[in-house]
Coordinates of C-alpha atoms and ligand atoms in Angstrom, one line a residue:
X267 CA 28.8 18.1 -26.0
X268 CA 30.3 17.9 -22.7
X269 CA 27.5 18.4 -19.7
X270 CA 29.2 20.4 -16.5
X271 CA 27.5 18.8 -13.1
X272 CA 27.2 20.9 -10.6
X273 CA 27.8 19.1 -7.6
X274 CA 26.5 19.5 -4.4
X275 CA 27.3 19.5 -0.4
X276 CA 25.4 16.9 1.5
X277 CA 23.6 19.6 3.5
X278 CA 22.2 21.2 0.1
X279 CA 20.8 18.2 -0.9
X280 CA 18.6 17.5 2.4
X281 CA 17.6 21.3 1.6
X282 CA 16.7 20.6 -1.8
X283 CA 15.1 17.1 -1.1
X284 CA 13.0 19.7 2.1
X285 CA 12.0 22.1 -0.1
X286 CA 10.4 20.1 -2.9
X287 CA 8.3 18.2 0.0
X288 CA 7.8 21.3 1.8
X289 CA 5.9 23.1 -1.3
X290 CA 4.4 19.6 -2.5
X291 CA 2.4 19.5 1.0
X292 CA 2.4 23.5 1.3
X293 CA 4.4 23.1 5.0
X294 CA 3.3 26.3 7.3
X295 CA 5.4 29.2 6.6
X296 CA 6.6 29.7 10.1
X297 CA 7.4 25.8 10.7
X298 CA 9.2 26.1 7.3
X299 CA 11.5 28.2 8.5
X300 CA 12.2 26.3 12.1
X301 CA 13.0 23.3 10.2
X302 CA 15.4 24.9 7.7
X303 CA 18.1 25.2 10.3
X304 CA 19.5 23.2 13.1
X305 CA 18.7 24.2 16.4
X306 CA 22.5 23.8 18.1
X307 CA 25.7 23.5 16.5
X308 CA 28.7 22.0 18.8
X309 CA 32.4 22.2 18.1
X310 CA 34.7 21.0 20.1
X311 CA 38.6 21.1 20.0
X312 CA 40.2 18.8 22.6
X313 CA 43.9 17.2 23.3
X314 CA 44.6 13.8 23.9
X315 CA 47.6 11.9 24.9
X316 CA 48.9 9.7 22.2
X317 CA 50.9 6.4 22.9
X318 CA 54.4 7.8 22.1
X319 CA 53.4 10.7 25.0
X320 CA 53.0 13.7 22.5
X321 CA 49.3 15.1 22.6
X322 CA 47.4 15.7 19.8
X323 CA 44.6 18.1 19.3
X324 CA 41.4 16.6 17.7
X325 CA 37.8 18.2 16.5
X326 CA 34.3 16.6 17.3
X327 CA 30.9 18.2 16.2
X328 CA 27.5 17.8 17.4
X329 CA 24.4 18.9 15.6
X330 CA 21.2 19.3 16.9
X331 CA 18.6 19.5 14.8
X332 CA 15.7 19.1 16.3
X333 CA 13.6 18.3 19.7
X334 CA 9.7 19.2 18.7
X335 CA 9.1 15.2 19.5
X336 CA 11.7 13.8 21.8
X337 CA 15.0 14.0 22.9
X338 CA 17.7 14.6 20.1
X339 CA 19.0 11.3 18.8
X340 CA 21.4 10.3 16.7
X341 CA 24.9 8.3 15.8
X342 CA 28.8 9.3 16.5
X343 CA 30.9 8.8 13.2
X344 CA 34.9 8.7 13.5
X345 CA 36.1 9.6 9.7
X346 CA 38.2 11.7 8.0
X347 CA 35.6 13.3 6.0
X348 CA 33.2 14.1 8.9
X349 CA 32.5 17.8 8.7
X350 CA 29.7 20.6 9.8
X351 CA 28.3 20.4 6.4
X352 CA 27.8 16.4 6.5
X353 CA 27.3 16.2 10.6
X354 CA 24.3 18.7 9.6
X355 CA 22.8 16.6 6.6
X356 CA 23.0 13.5 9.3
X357 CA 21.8 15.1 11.8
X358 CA 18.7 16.8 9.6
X359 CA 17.9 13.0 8.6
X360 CA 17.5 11.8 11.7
X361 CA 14.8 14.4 12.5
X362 CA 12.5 13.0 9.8
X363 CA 13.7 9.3 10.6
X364 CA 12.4 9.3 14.3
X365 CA 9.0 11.6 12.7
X366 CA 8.1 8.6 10.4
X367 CA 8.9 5.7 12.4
X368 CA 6.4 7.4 15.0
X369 CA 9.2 7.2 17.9
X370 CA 9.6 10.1 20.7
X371 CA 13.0 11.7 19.0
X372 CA 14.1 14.1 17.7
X373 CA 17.4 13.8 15.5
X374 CA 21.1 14.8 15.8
X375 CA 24.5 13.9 14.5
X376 CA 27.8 14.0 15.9
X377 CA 31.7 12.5 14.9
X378 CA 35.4 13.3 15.1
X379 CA 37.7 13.7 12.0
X380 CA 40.1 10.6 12.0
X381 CA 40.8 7.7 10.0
X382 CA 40.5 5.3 13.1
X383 CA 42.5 3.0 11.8
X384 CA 45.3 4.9 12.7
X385 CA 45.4 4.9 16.2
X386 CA 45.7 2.1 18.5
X387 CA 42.7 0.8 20.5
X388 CA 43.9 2.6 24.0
X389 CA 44.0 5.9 21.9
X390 CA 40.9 5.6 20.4
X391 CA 39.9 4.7 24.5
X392 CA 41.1 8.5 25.2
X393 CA 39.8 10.2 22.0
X394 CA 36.2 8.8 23.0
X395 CA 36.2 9.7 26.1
X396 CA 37.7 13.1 26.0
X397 CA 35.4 14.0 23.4
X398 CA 32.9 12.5 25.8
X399 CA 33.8 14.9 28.3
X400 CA 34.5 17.9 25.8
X401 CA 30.6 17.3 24.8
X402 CA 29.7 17.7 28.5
X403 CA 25.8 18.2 29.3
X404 CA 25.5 18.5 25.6
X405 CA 24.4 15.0 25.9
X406 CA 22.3 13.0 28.4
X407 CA 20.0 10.1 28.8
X408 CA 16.9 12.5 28.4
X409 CA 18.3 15.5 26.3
X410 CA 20.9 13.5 23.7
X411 CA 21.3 10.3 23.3
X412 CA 24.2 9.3 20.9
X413 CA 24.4 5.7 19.1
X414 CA 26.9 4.1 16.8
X415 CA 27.7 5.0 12.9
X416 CA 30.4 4.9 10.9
X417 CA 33.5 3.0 12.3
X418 CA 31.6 3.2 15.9
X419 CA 30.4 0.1 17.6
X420 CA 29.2 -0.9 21.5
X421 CA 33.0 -1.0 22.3
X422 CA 33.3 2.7 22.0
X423 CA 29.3 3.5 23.2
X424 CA 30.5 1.7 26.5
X425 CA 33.4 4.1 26.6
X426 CA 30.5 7.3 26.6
X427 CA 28.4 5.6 28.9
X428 CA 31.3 5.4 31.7
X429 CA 32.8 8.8 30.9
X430 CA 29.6 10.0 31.0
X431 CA 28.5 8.1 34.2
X432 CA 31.4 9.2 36.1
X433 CA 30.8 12.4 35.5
X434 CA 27.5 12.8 37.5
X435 CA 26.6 12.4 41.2
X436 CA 26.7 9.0 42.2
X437 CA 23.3 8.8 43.1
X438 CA 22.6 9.3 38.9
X439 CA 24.9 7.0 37.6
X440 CA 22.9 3.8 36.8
X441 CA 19.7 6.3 36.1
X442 CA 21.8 7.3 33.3
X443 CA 22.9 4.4 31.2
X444 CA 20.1 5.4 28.6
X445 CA 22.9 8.1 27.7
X446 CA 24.1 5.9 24.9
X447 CA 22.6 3.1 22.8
X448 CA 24.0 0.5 21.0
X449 CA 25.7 -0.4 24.2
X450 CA 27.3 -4.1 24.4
X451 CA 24.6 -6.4 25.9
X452 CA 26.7 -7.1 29.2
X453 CA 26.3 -2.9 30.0
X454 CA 22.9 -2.3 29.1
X455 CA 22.6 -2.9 25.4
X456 CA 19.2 -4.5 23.9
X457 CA 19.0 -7.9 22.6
X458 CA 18.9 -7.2 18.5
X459 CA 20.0 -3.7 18.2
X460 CA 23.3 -5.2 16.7
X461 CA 21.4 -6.0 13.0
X462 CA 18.8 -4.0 14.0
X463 CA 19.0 -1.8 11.1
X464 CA 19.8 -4.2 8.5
X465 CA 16.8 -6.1 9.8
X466 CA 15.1 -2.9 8.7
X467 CA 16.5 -3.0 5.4
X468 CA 15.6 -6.3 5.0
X469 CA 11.9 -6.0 6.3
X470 CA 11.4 -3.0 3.8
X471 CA 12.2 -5.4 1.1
X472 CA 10.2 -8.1 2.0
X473 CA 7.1 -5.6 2.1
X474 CA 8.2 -3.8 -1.2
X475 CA 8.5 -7.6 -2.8
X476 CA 4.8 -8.4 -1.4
X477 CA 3.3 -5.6 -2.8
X478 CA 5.4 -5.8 -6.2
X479 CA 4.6 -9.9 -6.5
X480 CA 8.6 -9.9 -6.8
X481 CA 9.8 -13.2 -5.9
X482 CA 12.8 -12.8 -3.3
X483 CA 13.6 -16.6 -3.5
X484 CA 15.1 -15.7 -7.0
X485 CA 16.5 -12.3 -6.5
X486 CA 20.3 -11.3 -6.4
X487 CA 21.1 -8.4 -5.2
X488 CA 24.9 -6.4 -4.6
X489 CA 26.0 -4.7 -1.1
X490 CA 28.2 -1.8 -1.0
X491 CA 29.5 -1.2 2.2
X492 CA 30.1 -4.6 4.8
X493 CA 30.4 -3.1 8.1
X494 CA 27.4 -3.1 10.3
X495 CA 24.1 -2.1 7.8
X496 CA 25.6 -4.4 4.9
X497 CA 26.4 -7.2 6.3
X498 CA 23.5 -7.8 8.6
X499 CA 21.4 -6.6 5.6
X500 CA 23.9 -9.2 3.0
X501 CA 23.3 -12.1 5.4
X502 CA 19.1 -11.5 6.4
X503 CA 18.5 -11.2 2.6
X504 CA 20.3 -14.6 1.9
X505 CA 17.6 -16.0 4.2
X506 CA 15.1 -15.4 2.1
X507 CA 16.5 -17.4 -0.7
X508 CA 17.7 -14.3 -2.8
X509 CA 21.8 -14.0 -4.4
X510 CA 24.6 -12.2 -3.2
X511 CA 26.3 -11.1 -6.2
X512 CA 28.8 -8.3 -5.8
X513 CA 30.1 -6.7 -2.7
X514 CA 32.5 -3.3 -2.6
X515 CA 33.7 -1.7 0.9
X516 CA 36.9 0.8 1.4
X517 CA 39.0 -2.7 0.8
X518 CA 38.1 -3.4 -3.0
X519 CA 35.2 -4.7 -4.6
X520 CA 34.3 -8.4 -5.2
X521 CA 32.0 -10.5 -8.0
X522 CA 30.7 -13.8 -8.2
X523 CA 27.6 -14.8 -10.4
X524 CA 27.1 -18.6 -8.3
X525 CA 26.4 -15.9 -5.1
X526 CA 28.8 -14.9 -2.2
X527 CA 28.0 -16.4 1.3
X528 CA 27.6 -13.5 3.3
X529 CA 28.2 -15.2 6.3
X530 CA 31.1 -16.6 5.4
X531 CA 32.3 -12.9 4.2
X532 CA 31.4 -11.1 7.4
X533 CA 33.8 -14.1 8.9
X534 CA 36.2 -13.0 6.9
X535 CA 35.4 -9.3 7.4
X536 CA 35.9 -9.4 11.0
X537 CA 39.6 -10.7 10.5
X538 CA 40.7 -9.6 7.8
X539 CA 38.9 -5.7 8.6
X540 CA 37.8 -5.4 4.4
X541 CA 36.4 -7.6 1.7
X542 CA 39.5 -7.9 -0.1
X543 CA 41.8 -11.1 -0.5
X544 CA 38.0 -12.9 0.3
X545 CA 38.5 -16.5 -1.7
X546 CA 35.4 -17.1 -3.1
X547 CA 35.2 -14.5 -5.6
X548 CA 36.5 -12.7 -8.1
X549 CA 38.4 -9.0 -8.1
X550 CA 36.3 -6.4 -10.1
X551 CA 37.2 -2.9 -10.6
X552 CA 35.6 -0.4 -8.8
X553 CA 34.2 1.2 -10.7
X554 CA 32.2 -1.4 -12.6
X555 CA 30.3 -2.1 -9.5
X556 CA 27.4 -0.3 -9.8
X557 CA 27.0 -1.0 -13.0
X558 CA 26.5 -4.5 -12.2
X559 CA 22.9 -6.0 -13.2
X560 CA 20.6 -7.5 -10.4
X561 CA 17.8 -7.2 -8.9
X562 CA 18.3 -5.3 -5.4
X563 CA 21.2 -2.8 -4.7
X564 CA 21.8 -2.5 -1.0
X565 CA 24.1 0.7 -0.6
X566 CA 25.0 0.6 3.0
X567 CA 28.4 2.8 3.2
X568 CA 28.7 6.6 2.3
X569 CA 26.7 9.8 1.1
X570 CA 26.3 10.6 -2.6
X571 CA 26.8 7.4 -4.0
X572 CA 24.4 7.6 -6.7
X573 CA 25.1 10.8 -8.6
X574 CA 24.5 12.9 -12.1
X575 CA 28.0 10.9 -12.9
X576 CA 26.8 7.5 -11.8
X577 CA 22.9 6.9 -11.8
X578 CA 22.9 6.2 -15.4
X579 CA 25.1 2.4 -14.7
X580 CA 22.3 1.5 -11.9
X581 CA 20.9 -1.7 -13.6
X582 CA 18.5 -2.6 -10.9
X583 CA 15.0 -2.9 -10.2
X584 CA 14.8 -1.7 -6.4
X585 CA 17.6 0.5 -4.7
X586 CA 17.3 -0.2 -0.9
X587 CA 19.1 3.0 1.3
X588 CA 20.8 1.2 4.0
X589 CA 23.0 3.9 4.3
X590 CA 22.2 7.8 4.8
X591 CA 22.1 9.5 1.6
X592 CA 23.3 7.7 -1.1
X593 CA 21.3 9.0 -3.8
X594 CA 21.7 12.9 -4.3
X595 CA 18.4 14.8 -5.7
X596 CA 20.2 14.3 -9.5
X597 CA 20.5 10.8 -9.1
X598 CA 16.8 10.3 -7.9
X599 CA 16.1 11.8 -11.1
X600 CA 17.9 9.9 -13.3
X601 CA 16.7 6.6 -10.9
X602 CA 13.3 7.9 -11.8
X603 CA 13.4 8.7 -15.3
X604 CA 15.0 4.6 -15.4
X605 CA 11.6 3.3 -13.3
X606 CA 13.7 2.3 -10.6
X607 CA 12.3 1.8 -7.1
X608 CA 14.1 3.5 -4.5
X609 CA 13.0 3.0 -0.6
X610 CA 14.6 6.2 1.0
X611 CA 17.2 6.3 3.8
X612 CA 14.9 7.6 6.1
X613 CA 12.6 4.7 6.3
X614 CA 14.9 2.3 4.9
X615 CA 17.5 2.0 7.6
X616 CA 15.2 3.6 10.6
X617 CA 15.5 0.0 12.3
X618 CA 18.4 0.9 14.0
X619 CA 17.0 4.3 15.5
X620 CA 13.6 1.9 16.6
X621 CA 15.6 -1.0 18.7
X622 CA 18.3 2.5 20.1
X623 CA 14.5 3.2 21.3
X624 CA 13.7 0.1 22.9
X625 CA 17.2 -0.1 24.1
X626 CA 16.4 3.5 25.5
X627 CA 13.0 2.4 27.3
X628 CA 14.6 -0.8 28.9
X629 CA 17.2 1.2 30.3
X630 CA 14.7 3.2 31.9
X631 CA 12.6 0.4 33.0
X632 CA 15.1 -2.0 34.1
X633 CA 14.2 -4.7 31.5
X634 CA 15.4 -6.8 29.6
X635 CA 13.6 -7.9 26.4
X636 CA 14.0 -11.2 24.2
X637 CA 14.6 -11.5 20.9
X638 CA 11.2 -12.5 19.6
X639 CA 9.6 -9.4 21.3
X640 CA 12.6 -7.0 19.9
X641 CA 11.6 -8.0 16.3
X642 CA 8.3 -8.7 16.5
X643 CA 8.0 -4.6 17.9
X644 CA 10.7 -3.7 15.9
X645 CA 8.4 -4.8 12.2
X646 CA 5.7 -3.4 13.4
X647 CA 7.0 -0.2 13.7
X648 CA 9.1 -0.3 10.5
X649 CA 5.6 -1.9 8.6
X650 CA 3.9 1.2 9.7
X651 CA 6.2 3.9 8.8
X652 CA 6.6 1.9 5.5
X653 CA 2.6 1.9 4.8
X654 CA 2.9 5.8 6.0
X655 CA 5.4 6.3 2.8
X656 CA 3.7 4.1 0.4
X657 CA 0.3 5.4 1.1
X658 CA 1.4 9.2 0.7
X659 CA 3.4 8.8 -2.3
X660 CA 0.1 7.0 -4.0
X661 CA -2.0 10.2 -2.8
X662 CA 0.4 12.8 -3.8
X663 CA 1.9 10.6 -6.7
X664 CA 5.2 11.3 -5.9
X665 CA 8.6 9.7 -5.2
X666 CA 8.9 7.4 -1.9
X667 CA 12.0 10.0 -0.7
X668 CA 9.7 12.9 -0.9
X669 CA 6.9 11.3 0.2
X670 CA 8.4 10.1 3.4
X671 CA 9.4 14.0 4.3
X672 CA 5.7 15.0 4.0
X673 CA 4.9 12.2 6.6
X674 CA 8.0 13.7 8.6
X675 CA 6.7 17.4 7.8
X676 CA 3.3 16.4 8.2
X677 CA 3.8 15.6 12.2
X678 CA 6.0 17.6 13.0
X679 CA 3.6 20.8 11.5
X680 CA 0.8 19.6 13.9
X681 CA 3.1 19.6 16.9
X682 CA 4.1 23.2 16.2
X683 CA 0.6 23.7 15.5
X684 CA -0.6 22.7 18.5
X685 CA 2.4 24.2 20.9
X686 CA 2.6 27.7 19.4
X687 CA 6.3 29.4 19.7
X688 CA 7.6 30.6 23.2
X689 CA 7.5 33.2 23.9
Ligands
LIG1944 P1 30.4 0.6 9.4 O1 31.6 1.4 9.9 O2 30.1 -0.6 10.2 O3 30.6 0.1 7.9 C1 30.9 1.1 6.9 C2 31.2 0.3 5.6 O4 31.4 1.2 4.6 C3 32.5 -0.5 5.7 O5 32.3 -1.8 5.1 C4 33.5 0.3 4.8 O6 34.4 -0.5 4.2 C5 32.5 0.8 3.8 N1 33.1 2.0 3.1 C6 33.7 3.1 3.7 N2 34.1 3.9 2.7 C7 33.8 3.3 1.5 C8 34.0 3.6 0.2 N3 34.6 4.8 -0.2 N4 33.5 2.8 -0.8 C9 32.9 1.7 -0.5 N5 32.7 1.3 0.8 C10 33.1 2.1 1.8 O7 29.2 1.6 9.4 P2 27.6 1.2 9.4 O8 27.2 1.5 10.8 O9 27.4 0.0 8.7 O10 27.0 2.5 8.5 C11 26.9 2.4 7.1 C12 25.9 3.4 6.6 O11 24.6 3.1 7.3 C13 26.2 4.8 7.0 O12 25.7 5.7 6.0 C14 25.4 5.1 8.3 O13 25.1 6.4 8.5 C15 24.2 4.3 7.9 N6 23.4 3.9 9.1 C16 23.9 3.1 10.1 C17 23.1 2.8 11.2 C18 23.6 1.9 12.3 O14 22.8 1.4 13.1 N7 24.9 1.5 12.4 C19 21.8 3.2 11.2 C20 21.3 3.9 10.2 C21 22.1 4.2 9.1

């Protein structure tokens, strides 16, 4: 007997993954409803000037979920499979995110459809900023503060800021540099924000391995995805004693049971722009990759990764989410019903959104912190939104992904509570 899987948009699976906390923790009827949508939508459609001289026309979204706790805040993703439906899902996450990690945000989403690979860096220069400018007073340093994602890095948030910057009175100019994070150091960037989230990852791990007696020294563990959350995550894990064993990015996808030096590999990485061709290990097909057996899985590139199709291969005993939404609400299940741990996207990776924040408040301060002090803050805020999760899915005795939305839930509730609904 053949079993049809339905399968489902990103956006339906944040709904589903909200309505089973919603009803676990009996979420106000009203605030239900607020949370079920985003609050602003953006689309832009804006020309840009290509090399050869012809223009192109390009289209950017920003979502807004939500701004019940802070500005909105979120990342800028340039792929060709950005869409409304996914740029909402994103944008939805980051909403909880910000809730759990206890930081003043609320969450958004933005990106343009484009393989950026195609275009040449002076292109991409014009794209940014055009889009920069097409966005308009939909962002700013105390109303929307965008960040790197996918195929984004401090090259292009530098781009924003001096788009941005140039567009406002010069007397605002350097009172504005908090409009982006993830900046490069030299323009206002904070010390650490770079592995920021894969120090997240990592710091989850360490806890989940304390509390589980696991000992990391003898893991092994497999990456998918080597850009910014994997190998920062690859490399931070390898410190404490544990095995890279498989790797897979958009390139190919790489084995090698003796372990794979991830610093040697992001080396290679930032030549060579993908995993494959790397020396010291052996080809594997793609799609035995997740079927590979070790201790820790670190996905850390795409959505719905870990489906009704594949969840059954996972041989692992703790999935860590670098990435946003790799496991869709069927492949929890099957994750579940296999006693696998999963720590959930939305505390997993929230390292990054924690240092954009301290990034945010040295802007606005004029400081500059070290590196001691940016991690040292940085695990104390990740240990406590981790303790949140843990402690609620013991009480409720649920799953850590729904668990961490009644924390979200939870806060954001009182807020609304509290502030009542203009008018
Ligand atoms: P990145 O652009 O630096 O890296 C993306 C990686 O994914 C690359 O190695 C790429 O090869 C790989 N990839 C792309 N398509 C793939 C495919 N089909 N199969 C396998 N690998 C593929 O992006 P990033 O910033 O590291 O983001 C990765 C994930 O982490 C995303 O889900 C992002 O939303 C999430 N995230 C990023 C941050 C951050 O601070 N950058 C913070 C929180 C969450």
């Amino acid at each position: 007997m053949s079993v049809v899987c339905e399968k489902h948009s990103v956006y339906q699976n944040v709904v589903m993954q909200f309505n089973k906390a919603a009803d676990l923790m009996n979420l106000d009827r009203d605030v239900r409803q607020i949370l079920s949508k985003p609050m602003n939508e953006i689309m832009v459609n804006f020309p840009v000037r290509m090399d050869d001289g012809r223009v192109e026309m390009f289209s950017g979204y920003r979502v807004q979920h939500n701004n019940a706790l802070g500005p909105f805040k979120g990342g800028l993703r340039f792929h060709p499979a950005v869409n409304i439906d996914e740029v909402r899902a994103l944008a939805t996450w980051m909403t909880w995110k910000s809730a759990i990690a206890d930081i003043p945000y609320g969450g958004a989403k933005g990106g343009i459809q484009i393989d950026p690979g195609k275009y040449s860096q002076t292109e991409l220069e014009r794209i940014t900023r055009r889009f920069t400018y097409a966005l308009g007073s939909n962002i700013g340093p105390e109303y929307d503060i965008p960040a790197p994602d996918v195929n984004t890095n401090p090259l292009i948030m530098a781009w924003i800021l001096d788009t941005f910057i140039s567009t406002v009175s010069p007397q605002m100019r350097n009172a504005s540099i908090h409009v982006v994070t993830g900046k490069p150091i030299e323009s206002g960037g904070s010390i650490g924000r770079g592995k920021a989230t894969g120090q997240g990852v990592v710091f989850c791990i360490i806890e989940w391995a304390k509390d589980n007696s696991f000992d990391l020294s003898k893991a092994t563990y497999t990456v998918q995805g080597f850009g910014n959350v994997g190998s920062w995550a690859a490399k931070l894990l390898a410190e404490q004693g544990s095995k890279l064993i498989a790797v897979q990015d958009h390139t190919g996808t790489i084995k090698n049971s003796n372990g794979i030096d991830p610093f040697q590999l992001a080396d290679y990485v930032a030549e060579h722009r993908g995993i494959a061709g790397f020396p010291d290990a052996e080809v594997m097909k793609n799609e035995d990759f997740l079927g590979t057996e070790a201790d820790i899985f670190i996905p850390a590139a795409l959505e719905n990764q870990i489906t009704a199709e594949t969840a059954s291969k996972v041989k692992v005993k703790l999935v860590a989410e670098g990435a946003n939404g790799p496991t869709d609400p069927e492949g929890d299940k099957i994750l579940a019903q296999k006693n696998i741990a999963v720590i959930p996207d939305v505390l997993c990776n929230s390292g990054g959104v924690i240092v954009s924040y301290f990034e945010w408040l040295q802007n606005k301060r004029s400081e500059f912190w070290d590196l001691e002090e940016v991690d040292r803050k940085l695990y104390k805020k990740i240990y406590g939104g981790y303790v949140r999760v843990r402690d609620t899915a013991k009480k409720y005795n649920v799953d850590w992904r729904t668990a961490a939305y009644v924390v979200a839930l939870q806060r954001l509730e009182i807020v609304y509570k509290e502030r009542g609904i203009f008018p």
